[in-house]
C-alpha cells in the first residue's frame, strides 16, 4: 500500500530528526512545497493530479524552490530512463520498496549538497564584499551582492 509505505518513510525521517510534510497528490505537492520550502522531496512518479515528472518541472520553474533536491521513487529501475529523470531535475532515484539505508543515504546526499551550497554562498559573499583597489591604488568596498537565488535557504 502506497500510503502505508509513505507513512513508514515519514516516520523514519522524523526519527532521524527531520521535519516531514506529506501529500499524496502532485498539484498539492507543488502548493505545499511553496509554503514548506523543503530541502529534499521524495516524489512518486505516478501521483494523481500531476505526476512526479510534472511536479519536478514546475518546481524547477519556481526560484524559491529551485534548490530543492528531488528524489524519484520508482517501482522498478527500468520504468523511466535516468536521462528523463535528470532532465526533469531529479538528483537521485530510489526503487520501491525503499530500504531504510537507501533512504538515509539520500538524506545524507541532500545534506551534503546543502552544506556545500552554504559554503559557496559564504565564499561568494566574502569575495563580493572584499575591498578592491581602484586605478589610483585606494581601497574601496563594494556594496553589490551576488545573485544566488535560493542559496541562502540551503
Tab-separated table of C-alpha atoms in Angstrom:
chain	number	residue	atom	x	y	z
A	1	UNK	CA	0.000	0.000	0.000
A	2	UNK	CA	1.461	3.328	-1.131
A	3	UNK	CA	0.162	5.384	1.795
A	4	UNK	CA	1.423	2.898	4.379
A	5	UNK	CA	4.884	2.919	2.755
A	6	UNK	CA	4.868	6.733	2.671
A	7	UNK	CA	3.925	6.872	6.345
A	8	UNK	CA	6.668	4.400	7.229
A	9	UNK	CA	9.268	6.516	5.387
A	10	UNK	CA	7.955	9.700	7.041
A	11	UNK	CA	8.216	8.094	10.472
A	12	UNK	CA	11.831	7.084	9.835
A	13	UNK	CA	12.757	10.550	8.559
A	14	UNK	CA	11.167	12.170	11.618
A	15	UNK	CA	13.035	9.774	13.929
A	16	UNK	CA	16.246	10.903	12.251
A	17	UNK	CA	15.438	14.469	13.333
A	18	UNK	CA	13.904	16.000	10.200
A	19	UNK	CA	10.570	17.719	9.624
A	20	UNK	CA	8.235	15.946	7.205
A	21	UNK	CA	5.235	17.115	5.200
A	22	UNK	CA	3.230	14.536	3.239
A	23	UNK	CA	0.809	14.857	0.390
A	24	UNK	CA	-0.476	12.223	-1.985
A	25	UNK	CA	-1.356	14.458	-4.959
A	26	UNK	CA	1.041	16.153	-7.390
A	27	UNK	CA	-0.732	19.520	-7.530
A	28	UNK	CA	-0.968	19.601	-3.740
A	29	UNK	CA	2.762	18.751	-3.536
A	30	UNK	CA	3.635	21.854	-5.569
A	31	UNK	CA	1.399	24.090	-3.436
A	32	UNK	CA	2.549	22.609	-0.111
A	33	UNK	CA	6.205	22.952	-1.093
A	34	UNK	CA	5.738	26.701	-1.692
A	35	UNK	CA	4.848	27.141	1.975
A	36	UNK	CA	7.050	24.408	3.483
A	37	UNK	CA	10.171	25.129	1.364
A	38	UNK	CA	11.752	21.687	1.762
A	39	UNK	CA	15.405	20.875	1.139
A	40	UNK	CA	14.542	17.366	-0.095
A	41	UNK	CA	11.429	15.953	-1.757
A	42	UNK	CA	10.720	12.288	-2.301
A	43	UNK	CA	8.380	12.095	-5.297
A	44	UNK	CA	6.471	9.121	-6.607
A	45	UNK	CA	6.165	9.233	-10.383
A	46	UNK	CA	2.525	8.124	-10.506
A	47	UNK	CA	0.949	10.788	-8.298
A	48	UNK	CA	-2.666	11.704	-9.115
A	49	UNK	CA	-3.414	15.227	-10.328
A	50	UNK	CA	0.108	15.818	-11.618
A	51	UNK	CA	2.710	13.066	-11.889
A	52	UNK	CA	6.158	13.293	-10.297
A	53	UNK	CA	7.819	14.462	-13.522
A	54	UNK	CA	5.271	17.282	-13.810
A	55	UNK	CA	5.868	18.271	-10.179
A	56	UNK	CA	9.623	18.379	-10.818
A	57	UNK	CA	9.213	20.558	-13.925
A	58	UNK	CA	7.016	23.028	-12.019
A	59	UNK	CA	9.349	23.201	-9.018
A	60	UNK	CA	12.343	23.948	-11.246
A	61	UNK	CA	10.480	26.984	-12.638
A	62	UNK	CA	9.949	28.491	-9.151
A	63	UNK	CA	13.001	30.499	-7.987
A	64	UNK	CA	12.196	29.945	-4.301
A	65	UNK	CA	12.248	26.161	-4.838
A	66	UNK	CA	14.999	25.686	-7.401
A	67	UNK	CA	17.347	24.477	-4.641
A	68	UNK	CA	15.148	21.543	-3.615
A	69	UNK	CA	16.861	18.200	-4.094
A	70	UNK	CA	14.425	15.813	-5.771
A	71	UNK	CA	14.495	12.047	-5.313
A	72	UNK	CA	12.325	9.935	-7.610
A	73	UNK	CA	10.547	6.938	-6.089
A	74	UNK	CA	10.182	4.324	-8.813
A	75	UNK	CA	8.522	0.910	-8.919
A	76	UNK	CA	11.316	-0.619	-10.970
A	77	UNK	CA	14.683	0.669	-12.171
A	78	UNK	CA	13.750	0.451	-15.865
A	79	UNK	CA	10.388	2.280	-15.546
A	80	UNK	CA	11.664	5.729	-16.559
A	81	UNK	CA	15.080	6.464	-18.017
A	82	UNK	CA	17.674	8.144	-15.821
A	83	UNK	CA	18.135	10.737	-18.582
A	84	UNK	CA	14.454	11.665	-18.382
A	85	UNK	CA	14.613	11.926	-14.583
A	86	UNK	CA	17.793	14.047	-14.727
A	87	UNK	CA	16.235	16.329	-17.350
A	88	UNK	CA	13.214	16.851	-15.071
A	89	UNK	CA	15.539	17.854	-12.216
A	90	UNK	CA	15.810	14.696	-10.135
A	91	UNK	CA	19.130	14.196	-8.334
A	92	UNK	CA	18.541	10.685	-7.060
A	93	UNK	CA	16.363	7.604	-7.558
A	94	UNK	CA	15.090	5.096	-5.011
A	95	UNK	CA	13.442	1.836	-6.038
A	96	UNK	CA	10.317	0.835	-4.092
A	97	UNK	CA	10.054	-0.738	-1.626
A	98	UNK	CA	12.574	1.670	-0.153
A	99	UNK	CA	15.235	0.193	2.081
A	100	UNK	CA	15.862	2.344	5.169
A	101	UNK	CA	19.603	2.523	4.422
A	102	UNK	CA	18.906	3.807	0.887
A	103	UNK	CA	16.548	6.423	2.301
A	104	UNK	CA	19.168	7.514	4.819
A	105	UNK	CA	21.813	7.791	2.073
A	106	UNK	CA	19.503	10.017	0.019
A	107	UNK	CA	19.099	12.314	3.033
A	108	UNK	CA	22.867	12.374	3.601
A	109	UNK	CA	23.458	13.328	-0.051
A	110	UNK	CA	20.921	16.142	0.275
A	111	UNK	CA	22.556	17.368	3.489
A	112	UNK	CA	25.999	17.355	1.842
A	113	UNK	CA	24.649	19.314	-1.128
A	114	UNK	CA	23.083	21.862	1.214
A	115	UNK	CA	26.327	22.190	3.197
A	116	UNK	CA	28.352	22.803	0.001
A	117	UNK	CA	25.853	25.384	-1.212
A	118	UNK	CA	26.079	27.277	2.088
A	119	UNK	CA	29.875	27.250	1.883
A	120	UNK	CA	29.769	28.586	-1.680
A	121	UNK	CA	27.298	31.289	-0.676
A	122	UNK	CA	29.569	32.428	2.174
A	123	UNK	CA	32.620	32.397	-0.100
A	124	UNK	CA	30.811	34.403	-2.786
A	125	UNK	CA	29.684	36.955	-0.187
A	126	UNK	CA	33.252	37.330	1.077
A	127	UNK	CA	34.584	37.829	-2.448
A	128	UNK	CA	31.954	40.414	-3.310
A	129	UNK	CA	32.409	42.377	-0.068
A	130	UNK	CA	36.227	42.242	-0.124
A	131	UNK	CA	37.994	45.597	-0.578
A	132	UNK	CA	39.001	46.356	-4.160
A	133	UNK	CA	41.731	48.652	-5.333
A	134	UNK	CA	40.834	51.213	-7.967
A	135	UNK	CA	43.295	52.553	-10.532
A	136	UNK	CA	44.628	55.154	-8.047
A	137	UNK	CA	45.582	52.402	-5.583
A	138	UNK	CA	42.987	53.253	-2.922
A	139	UNK	CA	40.816	50.504	-1.486
A	140	UNK	CA	37.056	50.562	-1.903
A	141	UNK	CA	34.383	48.283	-0.505
A	142	UNK	CA	31.744	47.260	-2.963
A	143	UNK	CA	28.140	47.015	-1.926
A	144	UNK	CA	26.945	44.625	-4.607
A	145	UNK	CA	25.858	41.141	-3.575
A	146	UNK	CA	25.939	38.026	-5.731
A	147	UNK	CA	22.711	36.881	-7.294
A	148	UNK	CA	22.381	33.382	-5.835
A	149	UNK	CA	18.628	32.935	-5.721
A	150	UNK	CA	17.565	30.423	-3.131
A	151	UNK	CA	21.107	29.663	-1.970
A	152	UNK	CA	20.504	31.292	1.419
A	153	UNK	CA	17.806	28.720	2.150
A	154	UNK	CA	20.097	25.705	1.759
